[in-house]
mmCIF file of C-alpha atoms in Angstrom:
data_model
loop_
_atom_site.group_PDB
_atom_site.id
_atom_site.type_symbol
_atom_site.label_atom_id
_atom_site.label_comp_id
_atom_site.label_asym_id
_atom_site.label_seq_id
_atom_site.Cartn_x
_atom_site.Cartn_y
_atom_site.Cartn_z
ATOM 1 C CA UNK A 1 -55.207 -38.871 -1.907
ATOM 2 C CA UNK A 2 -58.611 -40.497 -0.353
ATOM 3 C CA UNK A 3 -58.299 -43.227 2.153
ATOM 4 C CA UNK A 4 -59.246 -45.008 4.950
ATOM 5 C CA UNK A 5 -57.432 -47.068 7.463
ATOM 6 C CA UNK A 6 -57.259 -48.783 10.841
ATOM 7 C CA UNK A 7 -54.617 -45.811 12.387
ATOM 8 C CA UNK A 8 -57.785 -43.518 11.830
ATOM 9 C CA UNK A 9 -60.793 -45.337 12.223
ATOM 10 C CA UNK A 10 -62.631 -44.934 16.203
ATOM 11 C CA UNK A 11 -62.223 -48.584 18.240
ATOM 12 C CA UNK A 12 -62.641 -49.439 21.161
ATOM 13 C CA UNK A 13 -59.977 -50.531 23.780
ATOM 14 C CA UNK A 14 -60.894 -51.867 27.444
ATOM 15 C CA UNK A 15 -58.659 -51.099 30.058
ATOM 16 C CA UNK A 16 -58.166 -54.161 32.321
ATOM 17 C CA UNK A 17 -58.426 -51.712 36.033
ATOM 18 C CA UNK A 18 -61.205 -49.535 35.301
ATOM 19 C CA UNK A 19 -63.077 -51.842 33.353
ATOM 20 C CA UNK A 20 -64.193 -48.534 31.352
ATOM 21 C CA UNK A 21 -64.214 -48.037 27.786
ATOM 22 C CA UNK A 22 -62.130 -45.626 25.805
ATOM 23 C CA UNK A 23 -62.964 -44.744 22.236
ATOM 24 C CA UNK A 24 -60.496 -43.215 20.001
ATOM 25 C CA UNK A 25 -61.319 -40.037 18.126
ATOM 26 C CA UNK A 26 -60.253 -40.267 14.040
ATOM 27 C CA UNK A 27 -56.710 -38.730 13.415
ATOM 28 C CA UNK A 28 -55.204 -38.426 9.981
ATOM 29 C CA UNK A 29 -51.941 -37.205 11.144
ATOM 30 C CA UNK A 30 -50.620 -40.847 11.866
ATOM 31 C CA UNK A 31 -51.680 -42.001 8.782
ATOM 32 C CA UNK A 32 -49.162 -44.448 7.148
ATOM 33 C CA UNK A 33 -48.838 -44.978 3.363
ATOM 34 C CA UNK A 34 -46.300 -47.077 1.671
ATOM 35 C CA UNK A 35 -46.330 -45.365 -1.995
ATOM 36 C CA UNK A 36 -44.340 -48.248 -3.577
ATOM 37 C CA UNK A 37 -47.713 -49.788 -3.808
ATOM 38 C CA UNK A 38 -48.867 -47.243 -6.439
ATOM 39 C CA UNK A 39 -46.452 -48.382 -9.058
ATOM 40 C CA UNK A 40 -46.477 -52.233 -7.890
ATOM 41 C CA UNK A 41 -50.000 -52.957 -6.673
ATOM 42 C CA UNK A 42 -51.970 -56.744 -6.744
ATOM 43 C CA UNK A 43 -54.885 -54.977 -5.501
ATOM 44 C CA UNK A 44 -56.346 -53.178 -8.734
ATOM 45 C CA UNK A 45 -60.077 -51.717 -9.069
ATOM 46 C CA UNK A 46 -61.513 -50.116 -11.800
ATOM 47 C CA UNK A 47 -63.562 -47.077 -11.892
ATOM 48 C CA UNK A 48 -63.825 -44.691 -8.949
ATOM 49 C CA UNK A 49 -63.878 -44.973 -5.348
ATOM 50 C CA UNK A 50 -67.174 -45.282 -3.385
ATOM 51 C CA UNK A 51 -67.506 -41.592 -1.332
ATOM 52 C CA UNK A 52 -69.311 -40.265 1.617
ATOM 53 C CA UNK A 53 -71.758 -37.871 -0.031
ATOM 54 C CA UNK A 54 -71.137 -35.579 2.904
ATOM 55 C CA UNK A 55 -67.338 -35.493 4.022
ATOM 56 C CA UNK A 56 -65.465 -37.534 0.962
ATOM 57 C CA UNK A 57 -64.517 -40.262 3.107
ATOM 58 C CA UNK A 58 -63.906 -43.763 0.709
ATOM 59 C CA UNK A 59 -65.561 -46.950 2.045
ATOM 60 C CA UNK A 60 -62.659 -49.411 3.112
ATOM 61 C CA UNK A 61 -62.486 -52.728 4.299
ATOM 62 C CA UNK A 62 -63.629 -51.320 7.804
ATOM 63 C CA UNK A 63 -67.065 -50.005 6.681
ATOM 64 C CA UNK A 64 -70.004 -51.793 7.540
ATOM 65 C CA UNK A 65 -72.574 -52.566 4.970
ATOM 66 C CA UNK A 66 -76.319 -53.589 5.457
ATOM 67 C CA UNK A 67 -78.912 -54.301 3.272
ATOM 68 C CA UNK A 68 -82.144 -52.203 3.083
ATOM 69 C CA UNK A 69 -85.001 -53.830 3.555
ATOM 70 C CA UNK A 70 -87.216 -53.521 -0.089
ATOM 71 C CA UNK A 71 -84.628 -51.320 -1.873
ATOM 72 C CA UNK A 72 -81.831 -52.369 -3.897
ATOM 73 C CA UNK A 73 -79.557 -50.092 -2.658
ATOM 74 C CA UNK A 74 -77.557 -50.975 0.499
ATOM 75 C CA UNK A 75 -76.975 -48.812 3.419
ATOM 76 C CA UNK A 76 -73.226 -47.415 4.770
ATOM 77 C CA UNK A 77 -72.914 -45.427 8.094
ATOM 78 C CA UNK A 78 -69.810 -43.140 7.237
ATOM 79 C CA UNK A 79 -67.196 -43.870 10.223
ATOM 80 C CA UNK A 80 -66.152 -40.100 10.278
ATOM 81 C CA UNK A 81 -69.219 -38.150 10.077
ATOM 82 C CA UNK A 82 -71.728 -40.803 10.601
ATOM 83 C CA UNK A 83 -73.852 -40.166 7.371
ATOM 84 C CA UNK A 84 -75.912 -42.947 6.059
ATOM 85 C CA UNK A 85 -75.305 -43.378 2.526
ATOM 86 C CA UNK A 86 -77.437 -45.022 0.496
ATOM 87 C CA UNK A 87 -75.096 -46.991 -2.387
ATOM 88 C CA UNK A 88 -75.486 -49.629 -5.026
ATOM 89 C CA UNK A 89 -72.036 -51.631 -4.462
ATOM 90 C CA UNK A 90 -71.580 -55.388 -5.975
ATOM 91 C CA UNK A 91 -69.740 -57.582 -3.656
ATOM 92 C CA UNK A 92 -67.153 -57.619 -5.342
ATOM 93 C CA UNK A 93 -66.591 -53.767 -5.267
ATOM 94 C CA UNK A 94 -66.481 -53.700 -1.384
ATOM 95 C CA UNK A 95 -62.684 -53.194 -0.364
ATOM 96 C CA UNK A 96 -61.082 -56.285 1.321
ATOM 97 C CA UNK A 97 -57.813 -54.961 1.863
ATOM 98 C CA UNK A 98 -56.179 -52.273 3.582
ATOM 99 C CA UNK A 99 -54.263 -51.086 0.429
ATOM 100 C CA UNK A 100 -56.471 -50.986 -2.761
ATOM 101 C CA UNK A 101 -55.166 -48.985 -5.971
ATOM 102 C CA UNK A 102 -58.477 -47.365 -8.454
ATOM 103 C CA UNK A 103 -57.480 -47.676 -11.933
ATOM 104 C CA UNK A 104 -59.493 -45.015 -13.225
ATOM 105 C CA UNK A 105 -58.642 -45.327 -16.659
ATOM 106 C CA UNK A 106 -57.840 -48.324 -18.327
ATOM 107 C CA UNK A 107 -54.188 -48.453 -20.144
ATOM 108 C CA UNK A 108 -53.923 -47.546 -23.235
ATOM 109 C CA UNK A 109 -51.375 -47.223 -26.455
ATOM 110 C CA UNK A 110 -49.727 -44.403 -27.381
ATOM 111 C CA UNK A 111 -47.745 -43.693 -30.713
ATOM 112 C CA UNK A 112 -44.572 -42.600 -29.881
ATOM 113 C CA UNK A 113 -43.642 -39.471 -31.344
ATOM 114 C CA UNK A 114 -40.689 -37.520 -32.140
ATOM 115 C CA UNK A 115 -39.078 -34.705 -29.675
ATOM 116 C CA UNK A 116 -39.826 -32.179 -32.850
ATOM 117 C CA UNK A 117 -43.821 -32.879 -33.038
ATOM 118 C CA UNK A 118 -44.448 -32.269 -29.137
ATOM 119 C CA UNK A 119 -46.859 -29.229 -29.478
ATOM 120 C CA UNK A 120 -47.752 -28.988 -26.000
ATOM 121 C CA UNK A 121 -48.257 -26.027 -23.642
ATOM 122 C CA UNK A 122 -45.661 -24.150 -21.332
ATOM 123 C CA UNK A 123 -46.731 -21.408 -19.927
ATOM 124 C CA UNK A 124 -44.423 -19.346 -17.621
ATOM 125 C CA UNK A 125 -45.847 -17.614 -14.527
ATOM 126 C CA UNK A 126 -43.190 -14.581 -13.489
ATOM 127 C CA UNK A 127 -43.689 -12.515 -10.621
ATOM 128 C CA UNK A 128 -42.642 -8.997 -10.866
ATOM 129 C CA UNK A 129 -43.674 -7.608 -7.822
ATOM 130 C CA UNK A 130 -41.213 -5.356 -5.768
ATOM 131 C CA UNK A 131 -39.727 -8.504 -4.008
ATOM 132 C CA UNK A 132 -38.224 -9.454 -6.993
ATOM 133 C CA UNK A 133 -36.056 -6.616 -6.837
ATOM 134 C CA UNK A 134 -33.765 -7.737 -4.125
ATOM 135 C CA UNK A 135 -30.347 -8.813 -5.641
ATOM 136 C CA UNK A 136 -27.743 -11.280 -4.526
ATOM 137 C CA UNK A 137 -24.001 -11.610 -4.798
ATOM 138 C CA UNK A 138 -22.941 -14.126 -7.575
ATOM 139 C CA UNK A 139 -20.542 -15.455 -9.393
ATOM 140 C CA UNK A 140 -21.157 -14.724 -13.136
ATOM 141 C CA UNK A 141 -17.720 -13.810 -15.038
ATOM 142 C CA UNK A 142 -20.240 -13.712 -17.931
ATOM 143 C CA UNK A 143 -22.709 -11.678 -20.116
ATOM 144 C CA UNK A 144 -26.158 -12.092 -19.659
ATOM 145 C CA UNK A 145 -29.255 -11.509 -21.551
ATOM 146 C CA UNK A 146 -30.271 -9.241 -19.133
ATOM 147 C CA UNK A 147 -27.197 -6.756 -19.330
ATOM 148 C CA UNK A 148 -28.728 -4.885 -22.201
ATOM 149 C CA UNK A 149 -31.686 -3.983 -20.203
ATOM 150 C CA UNK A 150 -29.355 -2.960 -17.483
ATOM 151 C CA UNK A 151 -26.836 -0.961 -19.033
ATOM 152 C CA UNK A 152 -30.293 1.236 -20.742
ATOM 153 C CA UNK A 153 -31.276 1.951 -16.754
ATOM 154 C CA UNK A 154 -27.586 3.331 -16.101
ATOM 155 C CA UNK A 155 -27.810 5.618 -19.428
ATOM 156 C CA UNK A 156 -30.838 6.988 -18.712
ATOM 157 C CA UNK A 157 -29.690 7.779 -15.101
ATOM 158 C CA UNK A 158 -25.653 8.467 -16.130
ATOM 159 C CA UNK A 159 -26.238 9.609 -19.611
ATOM 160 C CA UNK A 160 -26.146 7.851 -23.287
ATOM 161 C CA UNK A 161 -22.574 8.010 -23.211
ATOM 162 C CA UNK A 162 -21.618 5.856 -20.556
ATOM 163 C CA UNK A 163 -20.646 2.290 -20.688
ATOM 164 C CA UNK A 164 -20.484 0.119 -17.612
ATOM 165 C CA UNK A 165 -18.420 -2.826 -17.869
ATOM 166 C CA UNK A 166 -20.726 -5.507 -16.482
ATOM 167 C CA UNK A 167 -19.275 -8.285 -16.644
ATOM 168 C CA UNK A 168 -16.711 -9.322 -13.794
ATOM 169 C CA UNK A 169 -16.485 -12.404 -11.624
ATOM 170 C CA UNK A 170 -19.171 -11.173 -9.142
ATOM 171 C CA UNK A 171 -21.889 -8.912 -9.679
ATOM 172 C CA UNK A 172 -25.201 -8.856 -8.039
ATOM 173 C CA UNK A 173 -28.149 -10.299 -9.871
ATOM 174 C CA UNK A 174 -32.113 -9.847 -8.648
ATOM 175 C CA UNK A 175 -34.394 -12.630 -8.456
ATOM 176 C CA UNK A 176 -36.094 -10.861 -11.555
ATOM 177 C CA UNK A 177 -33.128 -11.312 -13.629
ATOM 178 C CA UNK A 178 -32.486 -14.855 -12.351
ATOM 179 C CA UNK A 179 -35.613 -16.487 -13.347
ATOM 180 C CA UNK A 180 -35.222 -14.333 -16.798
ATOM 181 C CA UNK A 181 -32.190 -15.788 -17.612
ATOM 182 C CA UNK A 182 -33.268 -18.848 -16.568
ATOM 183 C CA UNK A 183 -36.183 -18.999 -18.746
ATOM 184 C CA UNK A 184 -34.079 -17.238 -21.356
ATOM 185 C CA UNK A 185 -31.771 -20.508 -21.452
ATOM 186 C CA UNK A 186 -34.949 -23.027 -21.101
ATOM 187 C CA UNK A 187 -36.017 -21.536 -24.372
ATOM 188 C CA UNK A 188 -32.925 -22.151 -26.184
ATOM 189 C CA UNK A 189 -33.009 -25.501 -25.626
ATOM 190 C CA UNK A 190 -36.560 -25.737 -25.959
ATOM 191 C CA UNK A 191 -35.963 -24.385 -29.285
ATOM 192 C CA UNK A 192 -33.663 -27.146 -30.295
ATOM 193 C CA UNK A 193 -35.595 -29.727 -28.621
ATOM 194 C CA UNK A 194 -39.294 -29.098 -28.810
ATOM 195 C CA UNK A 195 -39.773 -26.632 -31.303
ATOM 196 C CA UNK A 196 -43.513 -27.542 -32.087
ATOM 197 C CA UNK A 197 -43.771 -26.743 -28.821
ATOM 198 C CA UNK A 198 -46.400 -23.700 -27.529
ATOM 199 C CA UNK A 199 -44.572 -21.181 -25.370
ATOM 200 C CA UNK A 200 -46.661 -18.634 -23.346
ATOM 201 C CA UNK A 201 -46.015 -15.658 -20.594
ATOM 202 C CA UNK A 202 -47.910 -14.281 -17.643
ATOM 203 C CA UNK A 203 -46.891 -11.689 -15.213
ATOM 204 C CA UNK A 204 -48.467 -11.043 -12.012
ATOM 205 C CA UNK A 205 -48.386 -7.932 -9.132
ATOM 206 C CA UNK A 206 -50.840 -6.301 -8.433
ATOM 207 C CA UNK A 207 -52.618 -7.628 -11.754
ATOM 208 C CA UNK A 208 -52.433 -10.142 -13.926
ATOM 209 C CA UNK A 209 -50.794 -9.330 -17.043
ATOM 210 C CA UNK A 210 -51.194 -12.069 -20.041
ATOM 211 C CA UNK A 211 -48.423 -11.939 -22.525
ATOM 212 C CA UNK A 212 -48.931 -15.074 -24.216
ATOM 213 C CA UNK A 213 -46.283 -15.772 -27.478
ATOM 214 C CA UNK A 214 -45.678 -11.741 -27.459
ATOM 215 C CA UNK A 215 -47.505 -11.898 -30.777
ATOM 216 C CA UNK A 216 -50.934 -11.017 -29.115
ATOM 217 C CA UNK A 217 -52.090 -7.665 -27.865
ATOM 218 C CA UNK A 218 -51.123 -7.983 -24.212
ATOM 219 C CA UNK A 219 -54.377 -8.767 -22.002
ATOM 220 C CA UNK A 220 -54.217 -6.806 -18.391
ATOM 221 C CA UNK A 221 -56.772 -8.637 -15.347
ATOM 222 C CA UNK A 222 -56.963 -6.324 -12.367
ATOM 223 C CA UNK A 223 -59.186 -5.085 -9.703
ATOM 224 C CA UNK A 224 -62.709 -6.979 -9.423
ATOM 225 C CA UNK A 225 -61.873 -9.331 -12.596
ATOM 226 C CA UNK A 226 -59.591 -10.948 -10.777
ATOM 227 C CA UNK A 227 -62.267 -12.336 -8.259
ATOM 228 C CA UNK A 228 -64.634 -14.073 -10.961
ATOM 229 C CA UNK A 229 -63.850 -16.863 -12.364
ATOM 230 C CA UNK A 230 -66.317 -16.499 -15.159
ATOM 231 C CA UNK A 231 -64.759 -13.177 -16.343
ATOM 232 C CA UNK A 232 -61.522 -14.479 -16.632
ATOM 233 C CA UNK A 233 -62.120 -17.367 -18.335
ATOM 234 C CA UNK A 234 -64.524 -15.161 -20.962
ATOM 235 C CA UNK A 235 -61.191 -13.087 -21.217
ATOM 236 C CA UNK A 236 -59.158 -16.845 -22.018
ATOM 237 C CA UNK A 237 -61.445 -17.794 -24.515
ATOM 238 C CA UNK A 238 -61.287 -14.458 -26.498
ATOM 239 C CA UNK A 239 -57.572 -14.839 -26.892
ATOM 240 C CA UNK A 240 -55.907 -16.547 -29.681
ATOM 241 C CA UNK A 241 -54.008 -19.471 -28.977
ATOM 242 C CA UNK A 242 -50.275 -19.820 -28.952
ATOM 243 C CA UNK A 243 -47.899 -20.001 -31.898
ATOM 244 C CA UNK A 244 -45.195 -22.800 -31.527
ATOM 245 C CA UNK A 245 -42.011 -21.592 -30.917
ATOM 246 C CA UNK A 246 -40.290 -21.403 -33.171
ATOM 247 C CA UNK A 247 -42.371 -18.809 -34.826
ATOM 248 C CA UNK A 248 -42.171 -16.603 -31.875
ATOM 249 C CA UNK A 249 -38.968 -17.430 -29.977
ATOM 250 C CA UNK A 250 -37.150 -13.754 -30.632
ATOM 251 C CA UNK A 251 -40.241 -11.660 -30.108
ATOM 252 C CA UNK A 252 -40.894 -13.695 -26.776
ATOM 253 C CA UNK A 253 -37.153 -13.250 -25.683
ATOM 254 C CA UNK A 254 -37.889 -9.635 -25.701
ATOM 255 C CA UNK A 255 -41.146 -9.626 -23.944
ATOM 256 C CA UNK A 256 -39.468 -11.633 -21.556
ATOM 257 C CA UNK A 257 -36.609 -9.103 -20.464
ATOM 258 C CA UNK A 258 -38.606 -6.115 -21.147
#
């Protein structure tokens, strides 16, 4: 949020003894900003916010404005850093409040549409780094989707033959496996809900690993790559985009608890 106020603003205050001056330095840490204003505000401009072109401060109803002599433009000293910004401002764009809300775009009307046709993006962002090994104590006197996945890591350590009983009414349960099956119940009722809706995954550790819908070839970002912003976005561009989900819900519950 961009603004300016009196609690930040230097002024001057002359102490009555010492007859000296004391100027106040600009502190944004007692800012006060009463946010009701944002969804009830009498105050409305449109477009954007006149800026400092060197720190981003906005011109309030405390900046001083003077004309320039033979130039349209008029002239405003920034109160933080002091630059002198040349602007073209209208009278009527020069703040005269304290509290003034930018629309910056106008309202507009929307067709409504039906939970069914929403075909916009989720994308879930796991981490699977070692931290998300360490498991907690819970309550869960039930079978999770996870349990499959778990009772395959105590064959291959016990033997094909054995069969833990994992379900009881505490078991422990890594952060892993709790956003899993957390994400595993958001996309059943996703499913039901939003079905037109574009489901993706991406994993991170040491590298970024895109999944997307599981349908596409899974796309690995490590080392260097992940330091340019070019590269990666040349990689985001080459991949396909994602199927809704109900065309991909199953094969994206397994990537998901692979």
């Amino acid at each position: 949020m961009n603004f300016a106020s009196e609690y930040v603003l230097s002024k001057n205050k002359t102490l009555s003894d010492t007859k000296e001056t004391n100027v106040f330095q600009p502190d944004t840490n007692v800012i006060s900003v009463t946010f009701d204003h944002l969804v009830d505000s009498n105050n409305t401009h449109a477009g954007e916010a006149i800026l400092c072109s060197k720190c981003r401060a906005v011109l309030s109803t405390h900046s001083k404005i003077t004309d320039l002599e033979n130039d349209s433009k008029k002239q405003w000293i920034c109160e933080f850093c002091n630059f002198e910004n040349k602007i073209f401002v209208h009278k009527d764009e020069i703040p005269n409040q304290e509290e003034i809300t930018y629309l910056l775009e106008s309202n507009h009307q929307t067709l409504p549409t039906s939970p069914s046709s929403d075909s916009t993006y989720t994308v879930y962002c796991i981490d699977i780094s070692g931290s998300m090994s360490i498991s907690s104590l819970v309550n869960a006197d039930l079978n999770l989707p996870t349990d499959q996945k778990r009772i395959e890591r105590f064959r291959n350590v016990a033997g094909q033959d054995y069969n833990p009983r994992l379900s009881s009414r505490q078991r422990h349960i890594t952060r892993l496996e709790a956003v899993q099956i957390a994400i595993d119940d958001n996309l059943n009722v996703l499913e039901k809900n939003s079905p037109a809706k574009k489901i993706g995954i991406v994993t991170f550790n040491q590298m970024v690993s895109v999944i997307g819908d599981g349908k596409i070839n899974q796309l690995n970002i490590e080392g260097d790559s992940l330091e340019s912003k070019n590269e990666i976005k040349t990689l985001a561009e080459q991949t396909p985009d994602l199927d809704c989900l109900s065309n991909c819900k199953n094969i994206l519950k397994k990537k998901l608890l692979e």
